[in-house]
PDB file of C-alpha atoms in Angstrom:
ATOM      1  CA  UNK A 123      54.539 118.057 241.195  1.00 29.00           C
ATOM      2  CA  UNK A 124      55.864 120.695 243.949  1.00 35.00           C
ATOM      3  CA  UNK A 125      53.660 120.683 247.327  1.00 37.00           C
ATOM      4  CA  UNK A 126      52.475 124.581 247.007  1.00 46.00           C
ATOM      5  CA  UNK A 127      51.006 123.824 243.722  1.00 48.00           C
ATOM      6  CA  UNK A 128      47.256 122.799 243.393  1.00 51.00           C
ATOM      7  CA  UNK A 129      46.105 120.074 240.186  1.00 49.00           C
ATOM      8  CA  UNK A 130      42.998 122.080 238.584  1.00 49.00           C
ATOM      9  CA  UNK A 131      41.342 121.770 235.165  1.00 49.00           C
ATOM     10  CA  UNK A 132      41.120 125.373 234.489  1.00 60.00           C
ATOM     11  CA  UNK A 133      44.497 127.250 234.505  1.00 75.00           C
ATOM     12  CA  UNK A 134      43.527 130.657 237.400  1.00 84.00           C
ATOM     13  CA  UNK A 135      45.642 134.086 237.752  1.00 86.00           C
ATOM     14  CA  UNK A 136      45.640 135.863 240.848  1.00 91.00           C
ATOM     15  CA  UNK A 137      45.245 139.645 240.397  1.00 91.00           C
ATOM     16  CA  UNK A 138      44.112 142.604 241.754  1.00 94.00           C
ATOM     17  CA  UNK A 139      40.614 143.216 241.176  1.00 95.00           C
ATOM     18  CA  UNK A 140      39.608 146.139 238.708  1.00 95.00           C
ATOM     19  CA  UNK A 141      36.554 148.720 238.624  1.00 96.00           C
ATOM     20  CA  UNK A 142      35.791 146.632 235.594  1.00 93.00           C
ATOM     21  CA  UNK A 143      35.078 143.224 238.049  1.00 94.00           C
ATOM     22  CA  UNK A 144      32.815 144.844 240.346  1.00 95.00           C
ATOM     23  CA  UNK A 145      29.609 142.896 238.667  1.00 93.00           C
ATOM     24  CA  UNK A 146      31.597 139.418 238.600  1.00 94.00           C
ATOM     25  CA  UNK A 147      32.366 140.167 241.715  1.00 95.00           C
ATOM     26  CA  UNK A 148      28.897 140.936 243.468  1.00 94.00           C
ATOM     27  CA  UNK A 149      27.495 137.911 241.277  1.00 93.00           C
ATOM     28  CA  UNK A 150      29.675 135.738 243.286  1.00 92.00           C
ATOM     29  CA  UNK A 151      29.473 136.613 246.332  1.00 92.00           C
ATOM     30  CA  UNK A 152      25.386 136.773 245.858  1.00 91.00           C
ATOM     31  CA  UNK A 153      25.328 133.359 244.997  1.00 90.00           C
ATOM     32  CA  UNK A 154      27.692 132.410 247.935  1.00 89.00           C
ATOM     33  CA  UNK A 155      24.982 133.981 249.745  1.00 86.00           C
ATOM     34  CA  UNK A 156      22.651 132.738 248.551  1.00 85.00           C
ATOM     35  CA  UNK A 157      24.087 128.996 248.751  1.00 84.00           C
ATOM     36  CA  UNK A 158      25.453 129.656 252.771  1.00 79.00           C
ATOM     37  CA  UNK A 159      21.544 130.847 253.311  1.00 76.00           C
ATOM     38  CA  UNK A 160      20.205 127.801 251.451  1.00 77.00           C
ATOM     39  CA  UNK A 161      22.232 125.778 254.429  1.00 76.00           C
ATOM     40  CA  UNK A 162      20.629 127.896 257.434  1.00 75.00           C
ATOM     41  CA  UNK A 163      24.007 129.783 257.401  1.00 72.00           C
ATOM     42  CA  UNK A 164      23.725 133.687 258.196  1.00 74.00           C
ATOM     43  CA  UNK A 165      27.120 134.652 256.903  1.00 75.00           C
ATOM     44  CA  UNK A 166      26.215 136.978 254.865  1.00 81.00           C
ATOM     45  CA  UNK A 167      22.879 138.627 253.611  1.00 79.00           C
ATOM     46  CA  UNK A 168      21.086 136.500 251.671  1.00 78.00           C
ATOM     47  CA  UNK A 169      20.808 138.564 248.113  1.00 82.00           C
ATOM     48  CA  UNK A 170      24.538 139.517 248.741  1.00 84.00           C
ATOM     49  CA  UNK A 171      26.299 142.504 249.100  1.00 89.00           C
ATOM     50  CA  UNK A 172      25.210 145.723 247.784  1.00 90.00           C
ATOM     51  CA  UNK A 173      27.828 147.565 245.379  1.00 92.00           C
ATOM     52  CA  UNK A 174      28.842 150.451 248.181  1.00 92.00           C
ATOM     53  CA  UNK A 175      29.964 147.339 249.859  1.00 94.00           C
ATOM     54  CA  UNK A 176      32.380 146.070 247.757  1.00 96.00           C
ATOM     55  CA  UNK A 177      33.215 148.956 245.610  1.00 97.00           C
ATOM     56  CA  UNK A 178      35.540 150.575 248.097  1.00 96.00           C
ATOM     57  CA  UNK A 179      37.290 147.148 248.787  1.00 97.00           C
ATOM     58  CA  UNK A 180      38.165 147.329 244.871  1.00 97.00           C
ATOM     59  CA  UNK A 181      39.139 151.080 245.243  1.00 97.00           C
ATOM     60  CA  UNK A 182      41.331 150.643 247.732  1.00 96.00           C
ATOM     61  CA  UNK A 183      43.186 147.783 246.090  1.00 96.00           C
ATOM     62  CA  UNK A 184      42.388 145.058 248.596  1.00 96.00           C
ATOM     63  CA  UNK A 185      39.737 143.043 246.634  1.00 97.00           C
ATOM     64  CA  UNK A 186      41.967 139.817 244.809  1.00 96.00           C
ATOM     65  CA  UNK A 187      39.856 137.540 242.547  1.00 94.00           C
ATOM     66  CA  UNK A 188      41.036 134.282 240.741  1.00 92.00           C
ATOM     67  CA  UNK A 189      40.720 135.433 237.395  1.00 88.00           C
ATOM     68  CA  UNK A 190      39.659 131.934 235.030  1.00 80.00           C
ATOM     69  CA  UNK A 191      40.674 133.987 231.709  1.00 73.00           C
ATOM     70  CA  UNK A 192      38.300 132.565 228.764  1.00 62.00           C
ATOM     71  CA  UNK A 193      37.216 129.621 230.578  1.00 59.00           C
ATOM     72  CA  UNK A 194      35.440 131.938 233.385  1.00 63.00           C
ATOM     73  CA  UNK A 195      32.391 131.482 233.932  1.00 65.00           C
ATOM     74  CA  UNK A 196      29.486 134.298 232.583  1.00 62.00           C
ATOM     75  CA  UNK A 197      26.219 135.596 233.249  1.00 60.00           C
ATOM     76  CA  UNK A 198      24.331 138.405 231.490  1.00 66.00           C
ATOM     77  CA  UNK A 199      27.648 139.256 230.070  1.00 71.00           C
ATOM     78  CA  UNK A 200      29.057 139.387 233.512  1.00 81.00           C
ATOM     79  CA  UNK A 201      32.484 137.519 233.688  1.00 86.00           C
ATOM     80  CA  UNK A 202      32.079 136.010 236.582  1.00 91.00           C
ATOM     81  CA  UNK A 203      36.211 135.256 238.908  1.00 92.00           C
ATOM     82  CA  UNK A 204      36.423 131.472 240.418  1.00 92.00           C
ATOM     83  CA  UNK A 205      37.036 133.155 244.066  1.00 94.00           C
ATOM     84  CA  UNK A 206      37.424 136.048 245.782  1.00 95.00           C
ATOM     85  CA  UNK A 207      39.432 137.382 248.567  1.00 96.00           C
ATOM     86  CA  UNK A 208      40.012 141.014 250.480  1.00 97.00           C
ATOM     87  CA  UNK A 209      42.953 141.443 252.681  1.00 97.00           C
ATOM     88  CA  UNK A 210      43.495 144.719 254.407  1.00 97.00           C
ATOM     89  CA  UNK A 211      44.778 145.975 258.140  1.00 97.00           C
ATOM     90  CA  UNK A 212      41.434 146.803 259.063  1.00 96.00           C
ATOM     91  CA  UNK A 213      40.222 145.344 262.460  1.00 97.00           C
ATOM     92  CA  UNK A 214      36.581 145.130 263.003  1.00 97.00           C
ATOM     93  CA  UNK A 215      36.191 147.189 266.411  1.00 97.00           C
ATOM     94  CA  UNK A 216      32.832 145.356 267.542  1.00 97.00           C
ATOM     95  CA  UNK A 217      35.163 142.236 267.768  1.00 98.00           C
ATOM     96  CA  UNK A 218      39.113 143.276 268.024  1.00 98.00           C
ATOM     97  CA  UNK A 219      40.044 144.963 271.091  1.00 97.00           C
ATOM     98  CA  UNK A 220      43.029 147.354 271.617  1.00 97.00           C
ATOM     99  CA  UNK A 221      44.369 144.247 273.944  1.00 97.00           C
ATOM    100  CA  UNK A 222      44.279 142.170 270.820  1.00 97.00           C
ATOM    101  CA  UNK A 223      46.647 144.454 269.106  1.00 97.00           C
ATOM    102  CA  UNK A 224      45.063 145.010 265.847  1.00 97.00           C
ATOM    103  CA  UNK A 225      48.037 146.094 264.066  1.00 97.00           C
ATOM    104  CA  UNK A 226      49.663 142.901 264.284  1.00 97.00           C
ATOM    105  CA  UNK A 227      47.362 141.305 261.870  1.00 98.00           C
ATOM    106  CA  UNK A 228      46.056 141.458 258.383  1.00 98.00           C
ATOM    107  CA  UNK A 229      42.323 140.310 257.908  1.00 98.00           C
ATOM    108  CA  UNK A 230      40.830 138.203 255.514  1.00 97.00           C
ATOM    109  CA  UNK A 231      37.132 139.438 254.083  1.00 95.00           C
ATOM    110  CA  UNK A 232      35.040 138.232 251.279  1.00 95.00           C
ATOM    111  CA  UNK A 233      36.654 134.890 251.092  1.00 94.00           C
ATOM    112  CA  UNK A 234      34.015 132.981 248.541  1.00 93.00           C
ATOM    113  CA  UNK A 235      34.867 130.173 245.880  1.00 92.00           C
ATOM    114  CA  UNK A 236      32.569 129.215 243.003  1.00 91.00           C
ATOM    115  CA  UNK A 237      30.742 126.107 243.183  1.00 88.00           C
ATOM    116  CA  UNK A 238      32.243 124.649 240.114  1.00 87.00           C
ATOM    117  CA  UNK A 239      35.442 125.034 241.861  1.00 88.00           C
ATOM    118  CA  UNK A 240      35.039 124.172 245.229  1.00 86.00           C
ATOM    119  CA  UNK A 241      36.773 120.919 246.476  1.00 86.00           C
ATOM    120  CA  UNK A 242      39.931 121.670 244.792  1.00 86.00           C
ATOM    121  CA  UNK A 243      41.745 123.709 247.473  1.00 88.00           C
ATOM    122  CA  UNK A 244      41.310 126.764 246.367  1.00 91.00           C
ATOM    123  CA  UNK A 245      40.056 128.484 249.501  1.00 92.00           C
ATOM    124  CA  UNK A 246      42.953 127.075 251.181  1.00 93.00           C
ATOM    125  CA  UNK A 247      45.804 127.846 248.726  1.00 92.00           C
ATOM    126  CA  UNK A 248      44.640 131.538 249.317  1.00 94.00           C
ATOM    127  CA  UNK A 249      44.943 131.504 253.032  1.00 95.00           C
ATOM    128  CA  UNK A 250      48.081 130.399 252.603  1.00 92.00           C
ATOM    129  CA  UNK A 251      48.973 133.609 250.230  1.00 93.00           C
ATOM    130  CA  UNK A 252      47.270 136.015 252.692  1.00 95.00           C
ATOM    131  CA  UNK A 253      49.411 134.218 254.948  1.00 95.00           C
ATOM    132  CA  UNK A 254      52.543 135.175 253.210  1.00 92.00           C
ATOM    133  CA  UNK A 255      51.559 138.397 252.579  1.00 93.00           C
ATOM    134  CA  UNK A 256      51.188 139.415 256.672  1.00 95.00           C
ATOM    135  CA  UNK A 257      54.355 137.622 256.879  1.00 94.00           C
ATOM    136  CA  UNK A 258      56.076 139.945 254.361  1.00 92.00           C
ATOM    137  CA  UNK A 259      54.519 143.069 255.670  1.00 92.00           C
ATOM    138  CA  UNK A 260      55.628 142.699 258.784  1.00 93.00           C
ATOM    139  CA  UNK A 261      52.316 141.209 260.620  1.00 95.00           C
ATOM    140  CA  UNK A 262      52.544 138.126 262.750  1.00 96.00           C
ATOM    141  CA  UNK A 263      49.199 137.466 262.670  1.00 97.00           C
ATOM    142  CA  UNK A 264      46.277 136.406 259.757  1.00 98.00           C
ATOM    143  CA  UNK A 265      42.549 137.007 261.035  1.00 98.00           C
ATOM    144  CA  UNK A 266      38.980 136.735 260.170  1.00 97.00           C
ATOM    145  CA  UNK A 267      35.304 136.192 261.329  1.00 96.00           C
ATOM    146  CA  UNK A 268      33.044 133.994 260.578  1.00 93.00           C
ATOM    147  CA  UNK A 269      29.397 133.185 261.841  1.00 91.00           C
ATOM    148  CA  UNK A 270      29.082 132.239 265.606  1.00 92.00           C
ATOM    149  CA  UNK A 271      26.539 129.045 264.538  1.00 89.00           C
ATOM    150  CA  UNK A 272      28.473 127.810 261.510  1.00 88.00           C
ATOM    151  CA  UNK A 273      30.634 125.028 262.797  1.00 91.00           C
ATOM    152  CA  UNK A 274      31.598 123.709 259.532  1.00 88.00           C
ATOM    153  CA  UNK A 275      33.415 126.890 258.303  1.00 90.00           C
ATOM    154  CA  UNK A 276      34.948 127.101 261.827  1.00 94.00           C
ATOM    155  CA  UNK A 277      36.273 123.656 261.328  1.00 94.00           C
ATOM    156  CA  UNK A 278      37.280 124.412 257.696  1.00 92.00           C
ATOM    157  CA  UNK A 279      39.586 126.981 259.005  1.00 95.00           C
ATOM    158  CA  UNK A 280      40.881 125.160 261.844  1.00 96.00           C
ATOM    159  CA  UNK A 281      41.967 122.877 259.551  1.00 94.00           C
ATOM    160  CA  UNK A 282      43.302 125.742 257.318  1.00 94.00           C
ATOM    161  CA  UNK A 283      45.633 126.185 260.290  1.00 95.00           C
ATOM    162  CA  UNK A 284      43.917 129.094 262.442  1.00 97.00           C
ATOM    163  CA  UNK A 285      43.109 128.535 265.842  1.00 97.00           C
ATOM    164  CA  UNK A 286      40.177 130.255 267.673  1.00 98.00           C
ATOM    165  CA  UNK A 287      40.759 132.764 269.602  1.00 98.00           C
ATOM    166  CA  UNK A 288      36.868 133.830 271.052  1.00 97.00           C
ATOM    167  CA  UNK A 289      33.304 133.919 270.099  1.00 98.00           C
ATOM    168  CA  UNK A 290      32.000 137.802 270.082  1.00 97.00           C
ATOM    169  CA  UNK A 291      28.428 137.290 270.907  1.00 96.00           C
ATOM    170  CA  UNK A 292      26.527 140.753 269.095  1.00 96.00           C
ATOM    171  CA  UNK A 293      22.728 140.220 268.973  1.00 93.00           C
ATOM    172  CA  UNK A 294      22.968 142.412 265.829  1.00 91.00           C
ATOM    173  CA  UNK A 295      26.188 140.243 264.426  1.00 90.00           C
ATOM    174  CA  UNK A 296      25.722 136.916 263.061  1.00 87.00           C
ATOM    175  CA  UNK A 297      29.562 136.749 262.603  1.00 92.00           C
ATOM    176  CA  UNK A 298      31.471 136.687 265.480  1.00 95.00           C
ATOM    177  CA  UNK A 299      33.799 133.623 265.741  1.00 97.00           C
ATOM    178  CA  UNK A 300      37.152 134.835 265.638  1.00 98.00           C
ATOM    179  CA  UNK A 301      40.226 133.124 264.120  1.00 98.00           C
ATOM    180  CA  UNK A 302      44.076 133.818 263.869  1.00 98.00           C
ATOM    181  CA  UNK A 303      46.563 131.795 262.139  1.00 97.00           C
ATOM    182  CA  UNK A 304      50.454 133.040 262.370  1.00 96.00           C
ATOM    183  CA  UNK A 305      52.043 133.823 259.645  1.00 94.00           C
ATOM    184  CA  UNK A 306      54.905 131.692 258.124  1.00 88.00           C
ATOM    185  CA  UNK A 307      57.775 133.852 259.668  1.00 69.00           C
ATOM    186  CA  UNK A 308      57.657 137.350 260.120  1.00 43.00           C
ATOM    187  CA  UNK A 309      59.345 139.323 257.109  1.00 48.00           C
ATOM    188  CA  UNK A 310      60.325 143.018 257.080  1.00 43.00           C
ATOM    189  CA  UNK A 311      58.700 144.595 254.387  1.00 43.00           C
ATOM    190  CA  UNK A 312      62.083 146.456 253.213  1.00 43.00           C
ATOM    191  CA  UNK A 313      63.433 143.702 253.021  1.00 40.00           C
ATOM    192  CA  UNK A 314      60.772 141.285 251.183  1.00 41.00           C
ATOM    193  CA  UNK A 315      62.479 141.497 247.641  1.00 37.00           C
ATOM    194  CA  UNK A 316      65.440 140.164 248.645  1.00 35.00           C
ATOM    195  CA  UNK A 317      64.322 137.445 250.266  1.00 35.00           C
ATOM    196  CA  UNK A 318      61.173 135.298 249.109  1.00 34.00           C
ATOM    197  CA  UNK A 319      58.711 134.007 251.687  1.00 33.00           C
ATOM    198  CA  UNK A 320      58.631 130.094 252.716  1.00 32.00           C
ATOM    199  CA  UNK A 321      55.774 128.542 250.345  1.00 32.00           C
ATOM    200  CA  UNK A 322      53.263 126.326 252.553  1.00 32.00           C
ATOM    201  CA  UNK A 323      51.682 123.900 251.657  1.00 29.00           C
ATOM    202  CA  UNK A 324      47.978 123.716 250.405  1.00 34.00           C
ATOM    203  CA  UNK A 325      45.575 120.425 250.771  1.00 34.00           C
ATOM    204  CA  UNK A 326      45.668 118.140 247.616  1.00 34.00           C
ATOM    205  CA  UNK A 327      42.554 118.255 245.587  1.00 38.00           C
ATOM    206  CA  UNK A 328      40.106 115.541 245.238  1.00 38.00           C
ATOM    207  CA  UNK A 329      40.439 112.691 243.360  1.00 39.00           C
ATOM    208  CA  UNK A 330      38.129 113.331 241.159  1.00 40.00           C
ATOM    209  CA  UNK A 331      39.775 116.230 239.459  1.00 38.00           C
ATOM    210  CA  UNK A 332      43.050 114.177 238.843  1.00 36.00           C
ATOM    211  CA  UNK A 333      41.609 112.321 235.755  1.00 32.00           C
ATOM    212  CA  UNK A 334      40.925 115.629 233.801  1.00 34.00           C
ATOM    213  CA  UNK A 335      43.406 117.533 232.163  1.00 33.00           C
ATOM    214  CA  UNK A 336      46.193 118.960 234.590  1.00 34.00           C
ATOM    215  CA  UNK A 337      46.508 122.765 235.005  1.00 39.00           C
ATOM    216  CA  UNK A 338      48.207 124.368 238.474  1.00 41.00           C
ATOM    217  CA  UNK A 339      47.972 127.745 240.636  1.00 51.00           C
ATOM    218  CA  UNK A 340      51.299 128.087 242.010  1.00 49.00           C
ATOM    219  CA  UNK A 341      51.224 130.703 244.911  1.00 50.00           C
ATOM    220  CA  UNK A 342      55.209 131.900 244.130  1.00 48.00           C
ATOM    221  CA  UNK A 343      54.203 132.805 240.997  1.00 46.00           C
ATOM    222  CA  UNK A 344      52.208 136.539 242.537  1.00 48.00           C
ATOM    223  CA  UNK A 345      55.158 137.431 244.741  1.00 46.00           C
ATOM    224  CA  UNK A 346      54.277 140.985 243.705  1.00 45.00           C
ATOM    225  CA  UNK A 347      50.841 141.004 244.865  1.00 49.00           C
ATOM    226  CA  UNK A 348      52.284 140.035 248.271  1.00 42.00           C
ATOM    227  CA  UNK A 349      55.314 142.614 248.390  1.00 45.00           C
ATOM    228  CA  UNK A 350      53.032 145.088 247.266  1.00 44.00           C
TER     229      UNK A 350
END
């Protein structure tokens, strides 16, 4: 099986997220929350973000989600994606500096995976696109934050391949740990449909998934959600 490809039991599409996923997507990230809080984590509020929030992420066209087609999970009638991920040039100005150069960089917000998916790379394998897709706009640079006390997410993306680059210390922030990773080559955007973007490569899942039913996420396959 090729390296950029990830072994899951469900098969997952990458899209843009629509007015219609707003709900999914809010139920998610609540119970992310919810489950961060649960470990004395202050990501994130605890009851999740409120719709203003997240509505203009999906507006602008910067909200993804891992869309599980019928085998996603639902609530209330709410189908809810396996993971979610914004990427956008914005540069949070309590923690990026004009010496930084913001507009090297896209910036990864809202990065959540379902419980009944975590383990299985997915977090990882959509770095790596977010990755691509700085690359192919013409950014050297992927960033994000994460909270100043949470050590295990800042190890998570160290291993993820982003070194850290300072810890912002806000009194009114709990995030504040900022990470960059560089991109895999630096593409032109003019020039991004002629020639496709290096795939890396994402973790392996673990072993426990490899005895059910095989079903992969191959990152090439959304080359137009990265040129776009």
């Amino acid at each position: 099986m090729p390296a950029n490809t990830l072994d899951l039991v469900t098969e997952l599409t990458l899209r843009r997220a629509a007015p219609a996923d707003l709900q999914g997507v809010l139920t998610l990230l609540a119970r992310t929350a919810g489950w961060l809080n649960g470990l004395g984590v202050r990501q994130w509020p605890a009851g999740g973000f409120p719709a203003g929030r997240i509505e203009p992420l999906i507006g602008e066209g910067v909200m993804y989600v891992l869309d599980a087609g019928e085998d996603a999970e639902a609530g209330d009638g709410i189908r809810v994606p396996a993971a979610t991920i914004a990427v956008d040039g914005h540069a949070d100005p309590e923690f990026w500096t004009p010496a930084d150069r913001p507009g090297d960089a896209l910036y990864v917000h809202k990065l959540a995976v379902g419980r009944a998916y975590s383990g299985q790379g997915l977090g990882e394998a959509l770095l790596d696109w977010a990755a691509l897709r700085a690359a192919v706009h013409g950014r050297p640079h992927l960033r994000l934050d994460c909270a100043k006390d949470n050590t295990r997410l800042q190890s998570y993306y160290r291993r993820a391949g982003f070194r850290h680059v300072r810890t912002v210390d806000l009194p009114h922030r709990a995030s504040g740990a900022l990470f960059e990773r560089d991109a895999p080559g630096t593409l032109p955007a003019e020039s991004s449909h002629r020639r496709a973007p290096a795939v890396p490569v994402v973790p392996a899942p673990r072993s426990g998934h490899a005895a059910q039913a095989r079903r992969v996420l191959d990152i090439t396959a959304h080359n137009e959600l990265i040129e776009c």
